[in-house]
PDB file of C-alpha atoms in Angstrom:
ATOM      1  CA  MET Y   1     -84.970 117.631 -26.165  1.00 57.00           C
ATOM      2  CA  THR Y   2     -81.270 118.523 -24.909  1.00 56.00           C
ATOM      3  CA  LYS Y   3     -78.454 116.133 -25.427  1.00 52.00           C
ATOM      4  CA  ASP Y   4     -78.726 115.389 -21.738  1.00 46.00           C
ATOM      5  CA  GLN Y   5     -82.439 114.597 -21.922  1.00 46.00           C
ATOM      6  CA  ILE Y   6     -81.648 112.399 -25.105  1.00 40.00           C
ATOM      7  CA  PHE Y   7     -79.127 110.482 -23.046  1.00 38.00           C
ATOM      8  CA  ALA Y   8     -81.656 109.837 -20.134  1.00 40.00           C
ATOM      9  CA  PHE Y   9     -84.575 108.727 -22.550  1.00 39.00           C
ATOM     10  CA  ALA Y  10     -81.918 106.015 -24.455  1.00 42.00           C
ATOM     11  CA  GLN Y  11     -81.262 104.476 -20.720  1.00 41.00           C
ATOM     12  CA  HIS Y  12     -84.869 103.767 -19.912  1.00 47.00           C
ATOM     13  CA  ILE Y  13     -85.786 102.259 -23.664  1.00 39.00           C
ATOM     14  CA  THR Y  14     -81.894 100.293 -23.419  1.00 48.00           C
ATOM     15  CA  PRO Y  15     -82.470  96.415 -22.186  1.00 40.00           C
ATOM     16  CA  GLN Y  16     -80.059  97.262 -19.144  1.00 47.00           C
ATOM     17  CA  LYS Y  17     -79.548  93.982 -17.532  1.00 53.00           C
ATOM     18  CA  THR Y  18     -79.375  92.232 -20.733  1.00 50.00           C
ATOM     19  CA  LEU Y  19     -76.507  94.375 -21.865  1.00 50.00           C
ATOM     20  CA  SER Y  20     -74.631  94.747 -18.942  1.00 50.00           C
ATOM     21  CA  ARG Y  21     -74.878  90.604 -18.471  1.00 58.00           C
ATOM     22  CA  ALA Y  22     -73.426  90.272 -22.007  1.00 55.00           C
ATOM     23  CA  ILE Y  23     -70.582  92.880 -21.297  1.00 61.00           C
ATOM     24  CA  GLY Y  24     -69.967  90.887 -18.258  1.00 59.00           C
ATOM     25  CA  ARG Y  25     -69.550  87.958 -19.948  1.00 69.00           C
ATOM     26  CA  ILE Y  26     -66.891  89.418 -22.434  1.00 72.00           C
ATOM     27  CA  ALA Y  27     -65.241  90.944 -19.404  1.00 76.00           C
ATOM     28  CA  GLU Y  28     -64.920  87.275 -18.011  1.00 80.00           C
ATOM     29  CA  CYS Y  29     -63.403  85.994 -21.194  1.00 84.00           C
ATOM     30  CA  GLU Y  30     -59.430  84.759 -21.079  1.00 90.00           C
ATOM     31  CA  ASN Y  31     -58.726  84.511 -24.899  1.00 91.00           C
ATOM     32  CA  SER Y  32     -55.786  86.879 -25.449  1.00 92.00           C
ATOM     33  CA  TRP Y  33     -57.462  88.903 -28.528  1.00 93.00           C
ATOM     34  CA  VAL Y  34     -60.608  89.543 -26.848  1.00 89.00           C
ATOM     35  CA  LYS Y  35     -59.404  90.392 -23.646  1.00 90.00           C
ATOM     36  CA  ASN Y  36     -56.196  92.519 -24.777  1.00 95.00           C
ATOM     37  CA  THR Y  37     -57.821  94.631 -27.185  1.00 93.00           C
ATOM     38  CA  PHE Y  38     -60.895  95.379 -24.902  1.00 88.00           C
ATOM     39  CA  ILE Y  39     -58.302  96.452 -22.516  1.00 93.00           C
ATOM     40  CA  GLY Y  40     -56.037  98.248 -24.642  1.00 94.00           C
ATOM     41  CA  GLN Y  41     -58.527 100.337 -25.842  1.00 93.00           C
ATOM     42  CA  PHE Y  42     -60.350 100.935 -22.315  1.00 90.00           C
ATOM     43  CA  VAL Y  43     -56.234 102.255 -21.456  1.00 94.00           C
ATOM     44  CA  LYS Y  44     -56.332 104.395 -23.819  1.00 94.00           C
ATOM     45  CA  LYS Y  45     -59.967 105.885 -23.955  1.00 92.00           C
ATOM     46  CA  TYR Y  46     -59.752 106.534 -20.512  1.00 90.00           C
ATOM     47  CA  GLN Y  47     -56.302 107.385 -19.564  1.00 93.00           C
ATOM     48  CA  VAL Y  48     -55.673 104.829 -17.377  1.00 92.00           C
ATOM     49  CA  ASP Y  49     -52.699 105.487 -14.791  1.00 94.00           C
ATOM     50  CA  MET Y  50     -51.230 102.384 -14.448  1.00 95.00           C
ATOM     51  CA  SER Y  51     -47.858 102.971 -12.708  1.00 96.00           C
ATOM     52  CA  GLU Y  52     -50.460 103.016  -9.661  1.00 96.00           C
ATOM     53  CA  ALA Y  53     -51.250  99.441  -9.883  1.00 96.00           C
ATOM     54  CA  VAL Y  54     -49.295  96.658  -8.327  1.00 97.00           C
ATOM     55  CA  ASN Y  55     -49.205  94.876 -11.839  1.00 97.00           C
ATOM     56  CA  SER Y  56     -48.664  97.702 -14.189  1.00 96.00           C
ATOM     57  CA  ASN Y  57     -48.789  95.848 -17.736  1.00 97.00           C
ATOM     58  CA  PRO Y  58     -52.840  95.847 -18.657  1.00 95.00           C
ATOM     59  CA  LEU Y  59     -52.198  93.094 -21.225  1.00 95.00           C
ATOM     60  CA  SER Y  60     -50.460  90.501 -18.539  1.00 96.00           C
ATOM     61  CA  TYR Y  61     -54.412  90.421 -16.721  1.00 95.00           C
ATOM     62  CA  ARG Y  62     -56.553  87.052 -16.907  1.00 93.00           C
ATOM     63  CA  ASN Y  63     -59.447  88.827 -18.182  1.00 92.00           C
ATOM     64  CA  PHE Y  64     -60.879  92.399 -17.992  1.00 88.00           C
ATOM     65  CA  ASN Y  65     -62.446  92.055 -14.891  1.00 87.00           C
ATOM     66  CA  ASP Y  66     -58.984  90.834 -13.342  1.00 91.00           C
ATOM     67  CA  PHE Y  67     -57.637  94.083 -14.937  1.00 92.00           C
ATOM     68  CA  PHE Y  68     -60.516  96.388 -13.737  1.00 88.00           C
ATOM     69  CA  THR Y  69     -60.245  95.414 -10.143  1.00 90.00           C
ATOM     70  CA  ARG Y  70     -56.911  95.879  -9.981  1.00 93.00           C
ATOM     71  CA  ALA Y  71     -55.258  95.911  -6.934  1.00 95.00           C
ATOM     72  CA  ILE Y  72     -53.173  99.483  -6.125  1.00 95.00           C
ATOM     73  CA  ARG Y  73     -49.892 100.158  -4.748  1.00 96.00           C
ATOM     74  CA  PRO Y  74     -50.887 100.682  -1.057  1.00 94.00           C
ATOM     75  CA  GLU Y  75     -47.798 103.323  -0.945  1.00 96.00           C
ATOM     76  CA  LEU Y  76     -50.246 105.549  -2.783  1.00 97.00           C
ATOM     77  CA  ARG Y  77     -53.093 105.574  -0.696  1.00 96.00           C
ATOM     78  CA  PRO Y  78     -52.223 105.908   2.871  1.00 97.00           C
ATOM     79  CA  ILE Y  79     -54.907 105.608   5.367  1.00 97.00           C
ATOM     80  CA  CYS Y  80     -55.436 108.760   7.262  1.00 96.00           C
ATOM     81  CA  ASP Y  81     -54.881 107.655  10.975  1.00 93.00           C
ATOM     82  CA  GLU Y  82     -55.209 110.516  12.981  1.00 93.00           C
ATOM     83  CA  ASP Y  83     -57.742 109.602  15.968  1.00 92.00           C
ATOM     84  CA  LYS Y  84     -61.408 109.951  15.431  1.00 95.00           C
ATOM     85  CA  SER Y  85     -60.308 110.272  11.630  1.00 97.00           C
ATOM     86  CA  ILE Y  86     -62.684 108.856   9.004  1.00 98.00           C
ATOM     87  CA  ALA Y  87     -61.177 107.272   6.034  1.00 98.00           C
ATOM     88  CA  CYS Y  88     -62.370 108.036   2.207  1.00 98.00           C
ATOM     89  CA  PRO Y  89     -63.872 105.096   0.706  1.00 97.00           C
ATOM     90  CA  ALA Y  90     -62.905 105.228  -2.784  1.00 96.00           C
ATOM     91  CA  ASP Y  91     -61.149 106.679  -5.409  1.00 95.00           C
ATOM     92  CA  GLY Y  92     -63.214 109.098  -7.978  1.00 93.00           C
ATOM     93  CA  ALA Y  93     -65.054 112.347  -6.970  1.00 92.00           C
ATOM     94  CA  ILE Y  94     -67.598 113.222  -4.541  1.00 93.00           C
ATOM     95  CA  SER Y  95     -71.119 113.480  -6.200  1.00 87.00           C
ATOM     96  CA  GLN Y  96     -73.248 114.939  -3.264  1.00 88.00           C
ATOM     97  CA  LEU Y  97     -72.533 114.691   0.500  1.00 92.00           C
ATOM     98  CA  GLY Y  98     -74.646 116.507   3.593  1.00 91.00           C
ATOM     99  CA  HIS Y  99     -77.391 115.855   5.738  1.00 92.00           C
ATOM    100  CA  ILE Y 100     -79.964 113.777   5.966  1.00 92.00           C
ATOM    101  CA  GLU Y 101     -83.348 116.040   6.158  1.00 89.00           C
ATOM    102  CA  HIS Y 102     -86.968 114.691   6.761  1.00 87.00           C
ATOM    103  CA  GLY Y 103     -85.810 111.190   5.355  1.00 89.00           C
ATOM    104  CA  THR Y 104     -84.341 112.450   2.568  1.00 84.00           C
ATOM    105  CA  LEU Y 105     -80.818 112.464   0.678  1.00 78.00           C
ATOM    106  CA  PHE Y 106     -79.888 114.791  -1.702  1.00 69.00           C
ATOM    107  CA  GLN Y 107     -79.233 113.480  -5.473  1.00 56.00           C
ATOM    108  CA  ALA Y 108     -78.782 116.460  -7.853  1.00 52.00           C
ATOM    109  CA  LYS Y 109     -80.087 119.534  -8.373  1.00 50.00           C
ATOM    110  CA  GLY Y 110     -84.046 119.480  -8.101  1.00 55.00           C
ATOM    111  CA  HIS Y 111     -83.647 115.683  -6.759  1.00 64.00           C
ATOM    112  CA  HIS Y 112     -84.042 114.217  -3.646  1.00 76.00           C
ATOM    113  CA  TYR Y 113     -84.394 110.476  -2.588  1.00 78.00           C
ATOM    114  CA  SER Y 114     -85.754 108.190   0.467  1.00 84.00           C
ATOM    115  CA  LEU Y 115     -83.774 106.865   2.699  1.00 90.00           C
ATOM    116  CA  THR Y 116     -86.124 104.087   3.169  1.00 90.00           C
ATOM    117  CA  SER Y 117     -85.973 103.181  -0.511  1.00 85.00           C
ATOM    118  CA  LEU Y 118     -82.483 103.283  -0.660  1.00 88.00           C
ATOM    119  CA  LEU Y 119     -82.638 100.522   1.985  1.00 91.00           C
ATOM    120  CA  GLY Y 120     -84.892  98.661   0.705  1.00 87.00           C
ATOM    121  CA  GLY Y 121     -88.118  99.779   2.406  1.00 84.00           C
ATOM    122  CA  ASP Y 122     -86.934  98.815   6.107  1.00 88.00           C
ATOM    123  CA  ALA Y 123     -88.498 101.573   8.286  1.00 89.00           C
ATOM    124  CA  ALA Y 124     -86.664 100.066  11.251  1.00 91.00           C
ATOM    125  CA  LEU Y 125     -83.154 100.156   9.175  1.00 92.00           C
ATOM    126  CA  SER Y 126     -83.690 104.006   8.321  1.00 92.00           C
ATOM    127  CA  ASN Y 127     -84.656 105.144  11.507  1.00 94.00           C
ATOM    128  CA  GLN Y 128     -80.826 104.604  12.547  1.00 95.00           C
ATOM    129  CA  PHE Y 129     -80.032 106.801  10.230  1.00 96.00           C
ATOM    130  CA  LEU Y 130     -82.431 109.789  10.096  1.00 94.00           C
ATOM    131  CA  GLY Y 131     -81.038 113.234  10.919  1.00 94.00           C
ATOM    132  CA  GLY Y 132     -77.677 111.690  10.357  1.00 95.00           C
ATOM    133  CA  THR Y 133     -75.102 112.525   6.993  1.00 95.00           C
ATOM    134  CA  PHE Y 134     -74.256 110.933   3.868  1.00 93.00           C
ATOM    135  CA  ALA Y 135     -71.739 110.985   1.249  1.00 95.00           C
ATOM    136  CA  THR Y 136     -72.077 109.302  -1.963  1.00 92.00           C
ATOM    137  CA  VAL Y 137     -68.475 108.814  -4.520  1.00 93.00           C
ATOM    138  CA  TYR Y 138     -69.032 108.558  -8.061  1.00 88.00           C
ATOM    139  CA  LEU Y 139     -66.157 106.092  -9.483  1.00 89.00           C
ATOM    140  CA  SER Y 140     -65.513 106.969 -13.113  1.00 85.00           C
ATOM    141  CA  PRO Y 141     -64.280 103.919 -15.584  1.00 83.00           C
ATOM    142  CA  LYS Y 142     -60.604 104.992 -14.788  1.00 87.00           C
ATOM    143  CA  ASP Y 143     -60.710 105.260 -10.995  1.00 90.00           C
ATOM    144  CA  TYR Y 144     -59.379 102.104  -8.836  1.00 91.00           C
ATOM    145  CA  HIS Y 145     -62.823 100.006  -8.566  1.00 90.00           C
ATOM    146  CA  ARG Y 146     -61.907  98.645  -4.788  1.00 93.00           C
ATOM    147  CA  VAL Y 147     -64.520 100.237  -1.691  1.00 95.00           C
ATOM    148  CA  HIS Y 148     -62.677 100.752   1.535  1.00 97.00           C
ATOM    149  CA  MET Y 149     -63.836 100.641   5.192  1.00 98.00           C
ATOM    150  CA  PRO Y 150     -64.092 104.284   6.417  1.00 98.00           C
ATOM    151  CA  LEU Y 151     -64.320 102.887   9.867  1.00 98.00           C
ATOM    152  CA  THR Y 152     -63.148  99.746  11.644  1.00 97.00           C
ATOM    153  CA  GLY Y 153     -66.514  97.884  12.044  1.00 96.00           C
ATOM    154  CA  LYS Y 154     -68.328  94.953  12.725  1.00 95.00           C
ATOM    155  CA  LEU Y 155     -70.162  93.380  10.009  1.00 96.00           C
ATOM    156  CA  THR Y 156     -74.132  93.060  10.746  1.00 95.00           C
ATOM    157  CA  LYS Y 157     -76.283  92.581   7.567  1.00 94.00           C
ATOM    158  CA  MET Y 158     -76.025  92.565   4.032  1.00 94.00           C
ATOM    159  CA  ILE Y 159     -78.864  93.330   2.177  1.00 92.00           C
ATOM    160  CA  HIS Y 160     -79.060  92.470  -1.857  1.00 90.00           C
ATOM    161  CA  ILE Y 161     -81.857  94.684  -3.137  1.00 87.00           C
ATOM    162  CA  PRO Y 162     -82.914  94.113  -6.661  1.00 83.00           C
ATOM    163  CA  GLY Y 163     -83.351  97.210  -9.161  1.00 71.00           C
ATOM    164  CA  LYS Y 164     -82.762  99.108 -12.508  1.00 67.00           C
ATOM    165  CA  LEU Y 165     -79.334  99.460 -14.064  1.00 58.00           C
ATOM    166  CA  PHE Y 166     -79.323 103.005 -14.766  1.00 54.00           C
ATOM    167  CA  SER Y 167     -75.791 105.133 -15.058  1.00 54.00           C
ATOM    168  CA  VAL Y 168     -74.860 106.732 -12.257  1.00 52.00           C
ATOM    169  CA  ASN Y 169     -73.125 109.905 -13.360  1.00 52.00           C
ATOM    170  CA  LYS Y 170     -73.615 113.479 -13.105  1.00 52.00           C
ATOM    171  CA  VAL Y 171     -75.725 114.141 -16.199  1.00 44.00           C
ATOM    172  CA  THR Y 172     -77.867 110.479 -15.174  1.00 48.00           C
ATOM    173  CA  ALA Y 173     -78.369 111.525 -11.678  1.00 43.00           C
ATOM    174  CA  GLU Y 174     -79.083 115.286 -12.406  1.00 50.00           C
ATOM    175  CA  GLN Y 175     -81.879 113.975 -15.307  1.00 49.00           C
ATOM    176  CA  ILE Y 176     -83.653 110.728 -13.434  1.00 55.00           C
ATOM    177  CA  PRO Y 177     -85.271 111.148 -10.187  1.00 50.00           C
ATOM    178  CA  ASN Y 178     -84.475 108.449  -7.700  1.00 55.00           C
ATOM    179  CA  VAL Y 179     -81.540 106.871  -9.528  1.00 60.00           C
ATOM    180  CA  PHE Y 180     -79.866 105.336  -6.940  1.00 60.00           C
ATOM    181  CA  ALA Y 181     -82.702 103.985  -4.909  1.00 65.00           C
ATOM    182  CA  ARG Y 182     -84.364 102.709  -8.218  1.00 70.00           C
ATOM    183  CA  ASN Y 183     -80.793 100.816  -8.975  1.00 78.00           C
ATOM    184  CA  GLU Y 184     -79.864  97.403  -8.015  1.00 83.00           C
ATOM    185  CA  ARG Y 185     -77.763  97.610  -4.955  1.00 85.00           C
ATOM    186  CA  THR Y 186     -76.177  96.236  -1.652  1.00 91.00           C
ATOM    187  CA  VAL Y 187     -76.274  97.331   1.769  1.00 94.00           C
ATOM    188  CA  CYS Y 188     -73.804  96.499   4.416  1.00 96.00           C
ATOM    189  CA  LEU Y 189     -74.396  97.250   7.730  1.00 97.00           C
ATOM    190  CA  PHE Y 190     -71.456  97.786  10.407  1.00 97.00           C
ATOM    191  CA  ASP Y 191     -71.287  98.565  14.093  1.00 96.00           C
ATOM    192  CA  THR Y 192     -68.511 101.351  14.312  1.00 96.00           C
ATOM    193  CA  GLU Y 193     -67.466 103.735  16.879  1.00 95.00           C
ATOM    194  CA  ALA Y 194     -69.448 106.158  15.676  1.00 96.00           C
ATOM    195  CA  GLY Y 195     -72.402 104.110  16.062  1.00 96.00           C
ATOM    196  CA  PRO Y 196     -74.192 102.166  12.824  1.00 96.00           C
ATOM    197  CA  MET Y 197     -72.386 102.855   9.586  1.00 98.00           C
ATOM    198  CA  ALA Y 198     -74.075 101.816   6.239  1.00 97.00           C
ATOM    199  CA  VAL Y 199     -71.958 101.504   2.821  1.00 97.00           C
ATOM    200  CA  ILE Y 200     -74.040 100.674   0.100  1.00 94.00           C
ATOM    201  CA  LEU Y 201     -72.936  99.505  -3.043  1.00 92.00           C
ATOM    202  CA  VAL Y 202     -74.807 100.971  -6.140  1.00 87.00           C
ATOM    203  CA  GLY Y 203     -74.813  99.030  -9.413  1.00 78.00           C
ATOM    204  CA  ALA Y 204     -75.253 100.891 -12.789  1.00 67.00           C
ATOM    205  CA  MET Y 205     -75.275 100.174 -16.311  1.00 56.00           C
ATOM    206  CA  ILE Y 206     -72.608  97.789 -17.414  1.00 54.00           C
ATOM    207  CA  VAL Y 207     -72.042  96.478 -14.286  1.00 54.00           C
ATOM    208  CA  ALA Y 208     -71.310  92.993 -14.188  1.00 54.00           C
ATOM    209  CA  SER Y 209     -71.553  92.617 -10.668  1.00 73.00           C
ATOM    210  CA  ILE Y 210     -70.818  93.619  -7.118  1.00 83.00           C
ATOM    211  CA  GLU Y 211     -68.761  91.771  -4.680  1.00 87.00           C
ATOM    212  CA  THR Y 212     -68.100  91.763  -0.742  1.00 92.00           C
ATOM    213  CA  VAL Y 213     -64.814  90.188   0.720  1.00 93.00           C
ATOM    214  CA  TRP Y 214     -66.872  87.998   2.905  1.00 92.00           C
ATOM    215  CA  ALA Y 215     -69.474  86.713   0.738  1.00 87.00           C
ATOM    216  CA  GLY Y 216     -67.764  87.035  -2.601  1.00 84.00           C
ATOM    217  CA  GLN Y 217     -70.204  87.703  -5.692  1.00 80.00           C
ATOM    218  CA  VAL Y 218     -73.754  89.430  -4.103  1.00 78.00           C
ATOM    219  CA  THR Y 219     -75.087  90.605  -7.842  1.00 69.00           C
ATOM    220  CA  PRO Y 220     -76.480  89.598 -10.248  1.00 62.00           C
ATOM    221  CA  PHE Y 221     -78.621  87.466  -7.284  1.00 55.00           C
ATOM    222  CA  ASN Y 222     -82.297  87.602  -8.264  1.00 62.00           C
ATOM    223  CA  LYS Y 223     -85.590  89.371  -8.330  1.00 70.00           C
ATOM    224  CA  ASN Y 224     -86.359  89.255  -4.958  1.00 77.00           C
ATOM    225  CA  VAL Y 225     -84.824  91.588  -1.641  1.00 81.00           C
ATOM    226  CA  VAL Y 226     -82.534  88.858   0.318  1.00 85.00           C
ATOM    227  CA  THR Y 227     -81.153  89.730   3.868  1.00 86.00           C
ATOM    228  CA  TRP Y 228     -78.039  88.229   5.014  1.00 87.00           C
ATOM    229  CA  ASP Y 229     -78.014  88.601   9.202  1.00 89.00           C
ATOM    230  CA  TYR Y 230     -74.619  88.419  10.655  1.00 89.00           C
ATOM    231  CA  SER Y 231     -75.049  89.809  13.843  1.00 82.00           C
ATOM    232  CA  GLU Y 232     -74.808  86.097  15.507  1.00 75.00           C
ATOM    233  CA  LEU Y 233     -73.637  84.204  13.129  1.00 66.00           C
ATOM    234  CA  SER Y 234     -70.365  85.296  12.670  1.00 68.00           C
ATOM    235  CA  LYS Y 235     -67.784  88.126  13.949  1.00 83.00           C
ATOM    236  CA  ILE Y 236     -66.584  89.715  11.179  1.00 91.00           C
ATOM    237  CA  GLU Y 237     -64.864  92.927  11.599  1.00 94.00           C
ATOM    238  CA  ILE Y 238     -62.841  94.711   9.075  1.00 96.00           C
ATOM    239  CA  ASN Y 239     -60.339  97.487   9.932  1.00 97.00           C
ATOM    240  CA  LYS Y 240     -60.139 101.227   8.743  1.00 98.00           C
ATOM    241  CA  GLY Y 241     -59.086 101.323   5.186  1.00 97.00           C
ATOM    242  CA  GLU Y 242     -59.067  97.315   4.775  1.00 97.00           C
ATOM    243  CA  GLU Y 243     -60.925  96.422   1.278  1.00 97.00           C
ATOM    244  CA  MET Y 244     -64.829  95.803   2.333  1.00 96.00           C
ATOM    245  CA  GLY Y 245     -66.210  95.024  -1.660  1.00 93.00           C
ATOM    246  CA  ARG Y 246     -65.073  95.843  -5.710  1.00 88.00           C
ATOM    247  CA  PHE Y 247     -67.065  96.500  -8.682  1.00 81.00           C
ATOM    248  CA  LYS Y 248     -66.828  94.574 -11.719  1.00 74.00           C
ATOM    249  CA  LEU Y 249     -67.576  97.902 -13.931  1.00 68.00           C
ATOM    250  CA  GLY Y 250     -67.701 100.931 -12.152  1.00 62.00           C
ATOM    251  CA  SER Y 251     -70.365 102.816  -9.714  1.00 79.00           C
ATOM    252  CA  THR Y 252     -71.359 104.347  -6.813  1.00 86.00           C
ATOM    253  CA  ALA Y 253     -70.566 103.925  -3.419  1.00 91.00           C
ATOM    254  CA  ILE Y 254     -72.726 105.548  -0.358  1.00 93.00           C
ATOM    255  CA  VAL Y 255     -71.880 105.962   3.047  1.00 96.00           C
ATOM    256  CA  LEU Y 256     -74.497 106.737   6.090  1.00 97.00           C
ATOM    257  CA  PHE Y 257     -73.643 107.485   9.809  1.00 97.00           C
ATOM    258  CA  GLY Y 258     -76.712 108.233  12.565  1.00 96.00           C
ATOM    259  CA  LYS Y 259     -77.262 111.529  13.825  1.00 95.00           C
ATOM    260  CA  ASN Y 260     -74.874 113.566  16.005  1.00 95.00           C
ATOM    261  CA  ALA Y 261     -72.256 110.938  15.045  1.00 96.00           C
ATOM    262  CA  VAL Y 262     -69.261 112.351  12.345  1.00 96.00           C
ATOM    263  CA  ASN Y 263     -69.085 115.510  10.354  1.00 96.00           C
ATOM    264  CA  TRP Y 264     -67.143 115.618   6.761  1.00 97.00           C
ATOM    265  CA  GLU Y 265     -64.311 117.243   6.043  1.00 96.00           C
ATOM    266  CA  ALA Y 266     -64.971 121.438   5.392  1.00 94.00           C
ATOM    267  CA  SER Y 267     -63.785 120.963   2.009  1.00 94.00           C
ATOM    268  CA  LEU Y 268     -65.150 118.189   0.531  1.00 95.00           C
ATOM    269  CA  GLN Y 269     -68.309 119.409  -1.488  1.00 92.00           C
ATOM    270  CA  ALA Y 270     -70.078 118.013  -4.712  1.00 89.00           C
ATOM    271  CA  GLU Y 271     -67.326 117.193  -7.573  1.00 89.00           C
ATOM    272  CA  SER Y 272     -64.784 117.156  -5.325  1.00 95.00           C
ATOM    273  CA  PRO Y 273     -61.745 114.602  -6.307  1.00 95.00           C
ATOM    274  CA  THR Y 274     -61.318 111.995  -3.853  1.00 97.00           C
ATOM    275  CA  LYS Y 275     -58.595 109.079  -3.231  1.00 97.00           C
ATOM    276  CA  MET Y 276     -59.192 105.977  -1.168  1.00 97.00           C
ATOM    277  CA  GLY Y 277     -57.624 106.330   2.223  1.00 97.00           C
ATOM    278  CA  MET Y 278     -57.944 110.326   2.355  1.00 97.00           C
ATOM    279  CA  PRO Y 279     -59.138 112.500   5.479  1.00 97.00           C
ATOM    280  CA  PHE Y 280     -62.990 112.195   4.808  1.00 97.00           C
ATOM    281  CA  GLY Y 281     -64.593 113.353   8.223  1.00 97.00           C
ATOM    282  CA  LYS Y 282     -64.102 113.244  11.874  1.00 97.00           C
ATOM    283  CA  VAL Y 283     -66.261 111.429  14.386  1.00 97.00           C
ATOM    284  CA  THR Y 284     -67.850 113.360  16.541  1.00 93.00           C
ATOM    285  CA  GLN Y 285     -69.669 110.970  18.846  1.00 68.00           C
ATOM    286  CA  GLU Y 286     -68.260 109.687  22.379  1.00 60.00           C
TER     287      GLU Y 286
END
């Protein structure tokens, strides 16, 4: 077996959720020795640039999760404001992006996965995005871990889908089929000027929880698919560039649009670095 194959195999036999929840409890610990040791080692290992943070002193945070979801200085992430522009939702790197062809999305070399599976088996929902476009952004450990709105949108639905907690880095994407449609995730649906938009927050190994700004902590929740319908219950609208969710420890955000709705920036391709707010694409739908 190659090194990459061994890494993927190890994830199958690791008690993913037990390990992730245990790390999550440590990440919430406010004991100064525990949290300062954890934060200090993390900053050093991943070379975290604290000069970008609103609070640049890593040891002053209440706990590791508070540090990990740190706010960034807004002047360092200007939101693209050209007419019809789409803003990048997160710091990180493009995993893949392109068209949703025959109801599947491209994961990595040799692997595609089902749109319907990604959306929790809801065929009616997936029909809204058939023939559309997708972009997958991977947030590495050193990155800013809040996810922001690509376009202004009115929230219509949120779906929690339980699943595995495989890592979602490049090696795993190339080795484990359907990883994004197998992992625990939260699907957020919005009405926008480009039609329906989905922002999907995908959990991963060591991710303690996923939060949204309107619901707070969403995962871990339970073993069943849970749906919140916001279409008539509220008028939640979030502007382009505003925060919509965050990861307590990192993962991946996937953005979906319908057919002929948007075009991605021509310069973007797999492994392109991203910064939240940068131009991500253009709305083509009138």
